[in-house]
PDB file of C-alpha atoms and ligand atoms in Angstrom:
ATOM      1  CA  UNK E   1      24.086   6.260   7.247  1.00 49.00           C
ATOM      2  CA  UNK E   2      24.588   4.879  10.683  1.00 51.00           C
ATOM      3  CA  UNK E   3      27.613   3.033  11.706  1.00 89.00           C
ATOM      4  CA  UNK E   4      25.517   0.362  13.360  1.00 93.00           C
ATOM      5  CA  UNK E   5      24.687  -2.600  10.996  1.00 95.00           C
ATOM      6  CA  UNK E   6      22.605  -4.551  13.381  1.00 96.00           C
ATOM      7  CA  UNK E   7      21.163  -3.621  16.731  1.00 97.00           C
ATOM      8  CA  UNK E   8      19.619  -6.428  18.768  1.00 97.00           C
ATOM      9  CA  UNK E   9      17.662  -5.268  21.838  1.00 96.00           C
ATOM     10  CA  UNK E  10      16.712  -7.638  24.594  1.00 97.00           C
ATOM     11  CA  UNK E  11      15.719 -10.482  22.152  1.00 97.00           C
ATOM     12  CA  UNK E  12      14.251 -13.603  23.513  1.00 98.00           C
ATOM     13  CA  UNK E  13      13.613 -16.681  21.408  1.00 98.00           C
ATOM     14  CA  UNK E  14      12.268 -20.053  22.406  1.00 97.00           C
ATOM     15  CA  UNK E  15      11.507 -23.313  20.573  1.00 96.00           C
ATOM     16  CA  UNK E  16       8.941 -25.297  22.506  1.00 95.00           C
ATOM     17  CA  UNK E  17       9.880 -25.303  26.152  1.00 94.00           C
ATOM     18  CA  UNK E  18      13.377 -24.402  25.521  1.00 95.00           C
ATOM     19  CA  UNK E  19      14.427 -20.808  25.604  1.00 96.00           C
ATOM     20  CA  UNK E  20      17.358 -20.575  23.307  1.00 97.00           C
ATOM     21  CA  UNK E  21      18.119 -16.735  23.524  1.00 98.00           C
ATOM     22  CA  UNK E  22      17.281 -15.261  27.005  1.00 97.00           C
ATOM     23  CA  UNK E  23      17.641 -11.596  26.543  1.00 97.00           C
ATOM     24  CA  UNK E  24      20.410 -10.733  23.934  1.00 97.00           C
ATOM     25  CA  UNK E  25      21.387  -7.343  23.276  1.00 97.00           C
ATOM     26  CA  UNK E  26      24.198  -6.366  20.851  1.00 95.00           C
ATOM     27  CA  UNK E  27      25.413  -3.884  18.239  1.00 95.00           C
ATOM     28  CA  UNK E  28      27.251  -4.951  15.182  1.00 95.00           C
ATOM     29  CA  UNK E  29      29.253  -2.186  13.528  1.00 93.00           C
ATOM     30  CA  UNK E  30      29.147  -1.671   9.914  1.00 91.00           C
ATOM     31  CA  UNK E  31      32.920  -1.603   9.960  1.00 87.00           C
ATOM     32  CA  UNK E  32      35.016  -4.681   9.922  1.00 86.00           C
ATOM     33  CA  UNK E  33      34.367  -8.393  10.748  1.00 92.00           C
ATOM     34  CA  UNK E  34      32.324  -9.676  13.646  1.00 95.00           C
ATOM     35  CA  UNK E  35      32.616 -13.316  14.550  1.00 96.00           C
ATOM     36  CA  UNK E  36      29.871 -15.260  16.543  1.00 97.00           C
ATOM     37  CA  UNK E  37      31.012 -18.144  18.430  1.00 96.00           C
ATOM     38  CA  UNK E  38      29.421 -20.589  20.963  1.00 95.00           C
ATOM     39  CA  UNK E  39      28.889 -24.268  21.423  1.00 93.00           C
ATOM     40  CA  UNK E  40      26.699 -26.309  18.965  1.00 93.00           C
ATOM     41  CA  UNK E  41      23.018 -25.682  19.787  1.00 94.00           C
ATOM     42  CA  UNK E  42      23.804 -22.308  21.653  1.00 95.00           C
ATOM     43  CA  UNK E  43      21.640 -20.373  19.212  1.00 96.00           C
ATOM     44  CA  UNK E  44      24.129 -19.080  16.601  1.00 96.00           C
ATOM     45  CA  UNK E  45      22.098 -19.894  13.526  1.00 95.00           C
ATOM     46  CA  UNK E  46      19.055 -18.766  15.354  1.00 96.00           C
ATOM     47  CA  UNK E  47      20.624 -15.380  15.854  1.00 97.00           C
ATOM     48  CA  UNK E  48      21.466 -15.176  12.162  1.00 96.00           C
ATOM     49  CA  UNK E  49      17.839 -16.175  11.467  1.00 95.00           C
ATOM     50  CA  UNK E  50      16.521 -13.408  13.419  1.00 96.00           C
ATOM     51  CA  UNK E  51      18.876 -10.843  11.775  1.00 96.00           C
ATOM     52  CA  UNK E  52      17.926 -11.961   8.447  1.00 94.00           C
ATOM     53  CA  UNK E  53      14.156 -11.845   9.277  1.00 93.00           C
ATOM     54  CA  UNK E  54      13.581 -15.352   8.578  1.00 91.00           C
ATOM     55  CA  UNK E  55      12.716 -16.034  12.241  1.00 93.00           C
ATOM     56  CA  UNK E  56      10.724 -13.709  14.469  1.00 94.00           C
ATOM     57  CA  UNK E  57      11.742 -12.916  18.181  1.00 96.00           C
ATOM     58  CA  UNK E  58       9.292 -13.639  20.923  1.00 96.00           C
ATOM     59  CA  UNK E  59      10.494 -10.567  22.574  1.00 96.00           C
ATOM     60  CA  UNK E  60      12.682  -7.591  21.814  1.00 97.00           C
ATOM     61  CA  UNK E  61      13.728  -5.705  18.661  1.00 96.00           C
ATOM     62  CA  UNK E  62      15.937  -6.334  15.785  1.00 97.00           C
ATOM     63  CA  UNK E  63      17.209  -3.309  13.685  1.00 96.00           C
ATOM     64  CA  UNK E  64      18.934  -3.947  10.529  1.00 95.00           C
ATOM     65  CA  UNK E  65      20.619  -1.060   8.753  1.00 90.00           C
ATOM     66  CA  UNK E  66      18.528   1.340  10.596  1.00 90.00           C
ATOM     67  CA  UNK E  67      15.270  -0.461  10.074  1.00 92.00           C
ATOM     68  CA  UNK E  68      13.361  -2.270  12.749  1.00 94.00           C
ATOM     69  CA  UNK E  69      12.403  -5.459  10.915  1.00 93.00           C
ATOM     70  CA  UNK E  70      10.150  -6.883  13.689  1.00 85.00           C
ATOM     71  CA  UNK E  71       6.934  -5.555  12.212  1.00 83.00           C
ATOM     72  CA  UNK E  72       7.932  -5.494   8.472  1.00 91.00           C
ATOM     73  CA  UNK E  73       5.482  -7.222   6.075  1.00 93.00           C
ATOM     74  CA  UNK E  74       7.084 -10.246   4.266  1.00 91.00           C
ATOM     75  CA  UNK E  75       7.378  -8.450   0.945  1.00 92.00           C
ATOM     76  CA  UNK E  76       9.418  -5.593   2.468  1.00 93.00           C
ATOM     77  CA  UNK E  77      11.552  -7.993   4.433  1.00 92.00           C
ATOM     78  CA  UNK E  78      12.315 -10.003   1.260  1.00 90.00           C
ATOM     79  CA  UNK E  79      13.123  -6.677  -0.518  1.00 90.00           C
ATOM     80  CA  UNK E  80      15.559  -5.690   2.219  1.00 91.00           C
ATOM     81  CA  UNK E  81      17.199  -9.123   2.040  1.00 90.00           C
ATOM     82  CA  UNK E  82      17.402  -8.942  -1.691  1.00 87.00           C
ATOM     83  CA  UNK E  83      18.837  -5.420  -1.761  1.00 87.00           C
ATOM     84  CA  UNK E  84      21.167  -5.344   1.358  1.00 92.00           C
ATOM     85  CA  UNK E  85      21.696  -8.824   2.907  1.00 94.00           C
ATOM     86  CA  UNK E  86      23.591 -11.770   1.579  1.00 93.00           C
ATOM     87  CA  UNK E  87      23.166 -14.977   3.449  1.00 93.00           C
ATOM     88  CA  UNK E  88      25.238 -18.141   3.378  1.00 93.00           C
ATOM     89  CA  UNK E  89      23.150 -20.713   5.121  1.00 89.00           C
ATOM     90  CA  UNK E  90      24.775 -23.594   7.147  1.00 87.00           C
ATOM     91  CA  UNK E  91      22.887 -26.031   5.016  1.00 86.00           C
ATOM     92  CA  UNK E  92      23.599 -24.130   1.676  1.00 87.00           C
ATOM     93  CA  UNK E  93      19.858 -24.061   0.653  1.00 92.00           C
ATOM     94  CA  UNK E  94      20.659 -24.520  -3.003  1.00 97.00           C
ATOM     95  CA  UNK E  95      17.911 -25.388  -5.612  1.00 97.00           C
ATOM     96  CA  UNK E  96      18.548 -28.813  -6.782  1.00 98.00           C
ATOM     97  CA  UNK E  97      17.149 -28.377 -10.234  1.00 98.00           C
ATOM     98  CA  UNK E  98      19.204 -25.422 -10.984  1.00 98.00           C
ATOM     99  CA  UNK E  99      22.831 -25.384 -12.116  1.00 98.00           C
ATOM    100  CA  UNK E 100      25.509 -23.585 -10.049  1.00 98.00           C
ATOM    101  CA  UNK E 101      25.400 -20.468 -12.104  1.00 98.00           C
ATOM    102  CA  UNK E 102      21.576 -20.398 -11.992  1.00 98.00           C
ATOM    103  CA  UNK E 103      21.602 -20.738  -8.217  1.00 98.00           C
ATOM    104  CA  UNK E 104      24.128 -17.859  -7.985  1.00 97.00           C
ATOM    105  CA  UNK E 105      21.923 -15.708 -10.211  1.00 97.00           C
ATOM    106  CA  UNK E 106      18.690 -16.426  -8.176  1.00 94.00           C
ATOM    107  CA  UNK E 107      18.778 -13.086  -6.248  1.00 92.00           C
ATOM    108  CA  UNK E 108      19.116 -11.267  -9.528  1.00 92.00           C
ATOM    109  CA  UNK E 109      15.808 -12.768 -10.873  1.00 88.00           C
ATOM    110  CA  UNK E 110      14.126  -9.422 -10.782  1.00 83.00           C
ATOM    111  CA  UNK E 111      16.490  -7.298 -12.674  1.00 84.00           C
ATOM    112  CA  UNK E 112      15.594  -6.022 -16.111  1.00 89.00           C
ATOM    113  CA  UNK E 113      16.940  -7.537 -19.282  1.00 87.00           C
ATOM    114  CA  UNK E 114      19.647  -4.923 -19.753  1.00 87.00           C
ATOM    115  CA  UNK E 115      21.133  -5.686 -16.255  1.00 91.00           C
ATOM    116  CA  UNK E 116      20.830  -9.444 -16.691  1.00 93.00           C
ATOM    117  CA  UNK E 117      23.744  -9.849 -18.875  1.00 94.00           C
ATOM    118  CA  UNK E 118      26.108  -7.992 -16.490  1.00 94.00           C
ATOM    119  CA  UNK E 119      24.671 -10.096 -13.457  1.00 95.00           C
ATOM    120  CA  UNK E 120      25.564 -13.204 -15.385  1.00 96.00           C
ATOM    121  CA  UNK E 121      29.088 -11.962 -16.091  1.00 96.00           C
ATOM    122  CA  UNK E 122      29.397 -11.152 -12.357  1.00 95.00           C
ATOM    123  CA  UNK E 123      28.000 -14.522 -11.408  1.00 96.00           C
ATOM    124  CA  UNK E 124      30.534 -16.265 -13.608  1.00 97.00           C
ATOM    125  CA  UNK E 125      33.357 -14.165 -12.195  1.00 95.00           C
ATOM    126  CA  UNK E 126      32.307 -14.978  -8.726  1.00 93.00           C
ATOM    127  CA  UNK E 127      32.273 -18.762  -9.508  1.00 95.00           C
ATOM    128  CA  UNK E 128      35.742 -18.359 -10.894  1.00 93.00           C
ATOM    129  CA  UNK E 129      36.811 -16.487  -7.612  1.00 88.00           C
ATOM    130  CA  UNK E 130      35.545 -19.398  -5.450  1.00 87.00           C
ATOM    131  CA  UNK E 131      37.470 -21.883  -7.691  1.00 89.00           C
ATOM    132  CA  UNK E 132      34.434 -23.304  -9.518  1.00 95.00           C
ATOM    133  CA  UNK E 133      35.216 -22.208 -13.188  1.00 97.00           C
ATOM    134  CA  UNK E 134      34.730 -25.711 -14.304  1.00 98.00           C
ATOM    135  CA  UNK E 135      31.426 -26.423 -12.370  1.00 98.00           C
ATOM    136  CA  UNK E 136      29.302 -23.589 -13.453  1.00 98.00           C
ATOM    137  CA  UNK E 137      26.760 -25.728 -15.205  1.00 98.00           C
ATOM    138  CA  UNK E 138      26.646 -28.592 -12.625  1.00 98.00           C
ATOM    139  CA  UNK E 139      23.626 -29.144 -10.479  1.00 98.00           C
ATOM    140  CA  UNK E 140      24.095 -29.285  -6.566  1.00 97.00           C
ATOM    141  CA  UNK E 141      23.739 -33.045  -6.593  1.00 98.00           C
ATOM    142  CA  UNK E 142      26.823 -33.326  -8.857  1.00 98.00           C
ATOM    143  CA  UNK E 143      28.943 -31.112  -6.526  1.00 96.00           C
ATOM    144  CA  UNK E 144      30.732 -31.950  -3.275  1.00 91.00           C
ATOM    145  CA  UNK E 145      29.701 -30.364   0.002  1.00 86.00           C
ATOM    146  CA  UNK E 146      32.530 -27.960  -0.223  1.00 87.00           C
ATOM    147  CA  UNK E 147      31.700 -27.046  -3.746  1.00 92.00           C
ATOM    148  CA  UNK E 148      28.108 -26.470  -2.830  1.00 93.00           C
ATOM    149  CA  UNK E 149      29.176 -24.269  -0.049  1.00 90.00           C
ATOM    150  CA  UNK E 150      31.147 -22.116  -2.580  1.00 92.00           C
ATOM    151  CA  UNK E 151      28.160 -21.775  -4.797  1.00 95.00           C
ATOM    152  CA  UNK E 152      26.242 -20.631  -1.766  1.00 95.00           C
ATOM    153  CA  UNK E 153      28.905 -17.989  -1.012  1.00 92.00           C
ATOM    154  CA  UNK E 154      28.935 -16.734  -4.540  1.00 93.00           C
ATOM    155  CA  UNK E 155      24.982 -16.483  -4.506  1.00 95.00           C
ATOM    156  CA  UNK E 156      25.182 -14.362  -1.285  1.00 94.00           C
ATOM    157  CA  UNK E 157      27.625 -12.008  -2.932  1.00 91.00           C
ATOM    158  CA  UNK E 158      25.884 -11.471  -6.276  1.00 93.00           C
ATOM    159  CA  UNK E 159      24.025  -8.382  -5.274  1.00 90.00           C
ATOM    160  CA  UNK E 160      26.982  -6.843  -3.586  1.00 89.00           C
ATOM    161  CA  UNK E 161      25.157  -6.698  -0.185  1.00 92.00           C
ATOM    162  CA  UNK E 162      25.854  -4.152   2.448  1.00 92.00           C
ATOM    163  CA  UNK E 163      25.917  -6.955   4.874  1.00 94.00           C
ATOM    164  CA  UNK E 164      26.795 -10.633   4.585  1.00 95.00           C
ATOM    165  CA  UNK E 165      25.593 -13.086   7.132  1.00 96.00           C
ATOM    166  CA  UNK E 166      27.611 -16.481   6.982  1.00 95.00           C
ATOM    167  CA  UNK E 167      26.918 -19.449   9.025  1.00 95.00           C
ATOM    168  CA  UNK E 168      30.001 -21.695   9.303  1.00 93.00           C
ATOM    169  CA  UNK E 169      30.920 -20.741   5.682  1.00 91.00           C
ATOM    170  CA  UNK E 170      34.259 -22.666   5.882  1.00 87.00           C
ATOM    171  CA  UNK E 171      32.886 -25.647   7.769  1.00 84.00           C
ATOM    172  CA  UNK E 172      32.748 -28.070   4.928  1.00 80.00           C
ATOM    173  CA  UNK E 173      35.937 -26.862   3.255  1.00 82.00           C
ATOM    174  CA  UNK E 174      39.423 -28.329   3.328  1.00 86.00           C
ATOM    175  CA  UNK E 175      42.101 -26.042   4.777  1.00 86.00           C
ATOM    176  CA  UNK E 176      43.450 -24.477   1.615  1.00 84.00           C
ATOM    177  CA  UNK E 177      39.920 -23.948   0.088  1.00 80.00           C
ATOM    178  CA  UNK E 178      38.718 -22.566   3.488  1.00 84.00           C
ATOM    179  CA  UNK E 179      41.638 -20.204   3.714  1.00 85.00           C
ATOM    180  CA  UNK E 180      40.886 -19.007   0.084  1.00 81.00           C
ATOM    181  CA  UNK E 181      37.135 -18.544   0.801  1.00 82.00           C
ATOM    182  CA  UNK E 182      38.015 -16.622   4.069  1.00 88.00           C
ATOM    183  CA  UNK E 183      40.271 -14.386   2.131  1.00 87.00           C
ATOM    184  CA  UNK E 184      37.411 -13.747  -0.439  1.00 81.00           C
ATOM    185  CA  UNK E 185      34.998 -12.830   2.424  1.00 87.00           C
ATOM    186  CA  UNK E 186      37.498 -10.614   4.285  1.00 88.00           C
ATOM    187  CA  UNK E 187      38.566  -8.968   1.054  1.00 83.00           C
ATOM    188  CA  UNK E 188      35.050  -7.844   0.427  1.00 75.00           C
ATOM    189  CA  UNK E 189      34.966  -5.665   3.593  1.00 73.00           C
ATOM    190  CA  UNK E 190      37.923  -3.779   2.042  1.00 76.00           C
ATOM    191  CA  UNK E 191      36.782  -3.686  -1.614  1.00 76.00           C
ATOM    192  CA  UNK E 192      33.055  -2.999  -1.241  1.00 78.00           C
ATOM    193  CA  UNK E 193      32.770  -2.223   2.432  1.00 82.00           C
ATOM    194  CA  UNK E 194      30.654  -5.169   3.081  1.00 89.00           C
ATOM    195  CA  UNK E 195      29.789  -5.700   6.854  1.00 93.00           C
ATOM    196  CA  UNK E 196      30.764  -9.391   7.628  1.00 94.00           C
ATOM    197  CA  UNK E 197      29.005 -11.286  10.405  1.00 96.00           C
ATOM    198  CA  UNK E 198      30.171 -14.880  10.563  1.00 96.00           C
ATOM    199  CA  UNK E 199      29.199 -17.743  12.750  1.00 96.00           C
ATOM    200  CA  UNK E 200      32.326 -19.898  13.205  1.00 93.00           C
ATOM    201  CA  UNK E 201      33.675 -22.602  15.473  1.00 85.00           C
ATOM    202  CA  UNK E 202      37.132 -22.160  14.126  1.00 87.00           C
ATOM    203  CA  UNK E 203      39.211 -20.321  16.666  1.00 87.00           C
ATOM    204  CA  UNK E 204      41.792 -19.301  13.979  1.00 88.00           C
ATOM    205  CA  UNK E 205      39.082 -17.565  12.081  1.00 91.00           C
ATOM    206  CA  UNK E 206      37.406 -15.930  15.057  1.00 93.00           C
ATOM    207  CA  UNK E 207      41.010 -14.560  15.932  1.00 93.00           C
ATOM    208  CA  UNK E 208      40.901 -12.558  12.636  1.00 92.00           C
ATOM    209  CA  UNK E 209      37.659 -10.805  13.806  1.00 94.00           C
ATOM    210  CA  UNK E 210      37.496  -7.241  15.000  1.00 93.00           C
ATOM    211  CA  UNK E 211      34.915  -8.209  17.422  1.00 94.00           C
ATOM    212  CA  UNK E 212      34.092 -11.675  18.804  1.00 96.00           C
ATOM    213  CA  UNK E 213      30.432 -12.363  20.128  1.00 96.00           C
ATOM    214  CA  UNK E 214      30.212 -15.533  22.267  1.00 96.00           C
ATOM    215  CA  UNK E 215      26.708 -17.027  22.949  1.00 96.00           C
ATOM    216  CA  UNK E 216      26.580 -18.784  26.167  1.00 96.00           C
ATOM    217  CA  UNK E 217      23.564 -20.158  28.065  1.00 93.00           C
ATOM    218  CA  UNK E 218      21.316 -17.962  26.068  1.00 95.00           C
ATOM    219  CA  UNK E 219      23.180 -14.885  26.605  1.00 96.00           C
ATOM    220  CA  UNK E 220      26.127 -12.912  25.250  1.00 94.00           C
ATOM    221  CA  UNK E 221      29.448 -13.302  26.919  1.00 84.00           C
ATOM    222  CA  UNK E 222      31.407 -10.141  26.750  1.00 66.00           C
TER     223      UNK E 222
HETATM  224  N1  ADP C 301      12.970 -24.521  14.204  1.00 76.89           N
HETATM  225  C1  ADP C 301      13.369 -25.138  15.235  1.00 76.89           C
HETATM  226  N2  ADP C 301      12.427 -25.819  15.881  1.00 76.89           N
HETATM  227  C2  ADP C 301      12.769 -26.447  17.158  1.00 76.89           C
HETATM  228  N3  ADP C 301      14.011 -26.248  17.738  1.00 76.89           N
HETATM  229  C3  ADP C 301      14.814 -25.529  16.974  1.00 76.89           C
HETATM  230  C4  ADP C 301      14.693 -24.893  15.726  1.00 76.89           C
HETATM  231  N4  ADP C 301      15.850 -24.215  15.223  1.00 76.89           N
HETATM  232  C5  ADP C 301      16.692 -24.589  16.312  1.00 76.89           C
HETATM  233  N5  ADP C 301      16.154 -25.259  17.237  1.00 76.89           N
HETATM  234  C6  ADP C 301      16.985 -25.613  18.389  1.00 76.89           C
HETATM  235  O1  ADP C 301      17.445 -24.558  19.012  1.00 76.89           O
HETATM  236  C7  ADP C 301      18.766 -24.733  19.587  1.00 76.89           C
HETATM  237  C8  ADP C 301      19.709 -23.756  18.906  1.00 76.89           C
HETATM  238  O2  ADP C 301      19.836 -24.024  17.485  1.00 76.89           O
HETATM  239  P1  ADP C 301      20.785 -23.230  16.481  1.00 76.89           P
HETATM  240  O3  ADP C 301      20.522 -21.816  16.536  1.00 76.89           O
HETATM  241  O4  ADP C 301      20.837 -23.970  15.254  1.00 76.89           O
HETATM  242  O5  ADP C 301      22.412 -23.581  17.234  1.00 76.89           O
HETATM  243  P2  ADP C 301      23.788 -23.386  16.755  1.00 76.89           P
HETATM  244  O6  ADP C 301      23.776 -22.765  15.396  1.00 76.89           O
HETATM  245  O7  ADP C 301      24.508 -22.607  17.673  1.00 76.89           O
HETATM  246  O8  ADP C 301      24.360 -24.775  16.767  1.00 76.89           O
HETATM  247  C9  ADP C 301      19.148 -26.272  19.211  1.00 76.89           C
HETATM  248  O9  ADP C 301      18.804 -26.895  20.482  1.00 76.89           O
HETATM  249  C10 ADP C 301      18.121 -26.502  18.165  1.00 76.89           C
HETATM  250  O10 ADP C 301      17.831 -27.852  18.170  1.00 76.89           O
HETATM  251 MG1   MG C 302      24.237 -23.498  13.499  1.00 76.89          MG
END
């Protein structure tokens, strides 16, 4: 197994007339916690979208856990995400018609019956860990923004991903909850060896990172 979780090689990405990423190259080590910072609109979420394969680069290559994802068929990409990548989206992306627990269990929808019971137990444990023991059967509309954020985090962790991509995961949380969630995310690196790549505005959080990547004017500031 390589010690590079993500390799981005001269990636360019534009939306319309605006080139958001203008030749970005970087390696993310499997070890530790990497923070991505930069002004609002600088392309942080775009970068996570490219790493998760939900967006395609206009130019350059993206390697995830040793696989060049640029040319992967959609099913293989989906399988890679399901197997190895947990994503906490900036906008949560919860399914409105499902309960918190059902949302958390979504990435396990393909497991067989024998595994389903242990997945369900793990989903409940994760919801307890993020402080939602009494909200498991609520739908997203009945949860606060911070509670939805925590459901999204539990969902990203259900498959014990090799890599967790988190987009401002504490952005909607009060200080105490944010600190608890951050501890949970950082603890994962130690417990299961999950690589954590987190977008954050928060200087105090970035200060805890092993590596800080700053996006500025479409490029990486070293
Ligand atoms: N799907 C899209 N279509 C058009 N413009 C987009 C799209 N996604 C992002 N953008 C634009 O690209 C820029 C970077 O967005 P984003 O990566 O979300 O920034 P950040 O996460 O750093 O705030 C913004 O100006 C945003 O409006
Ligand atoms: Mg963003």
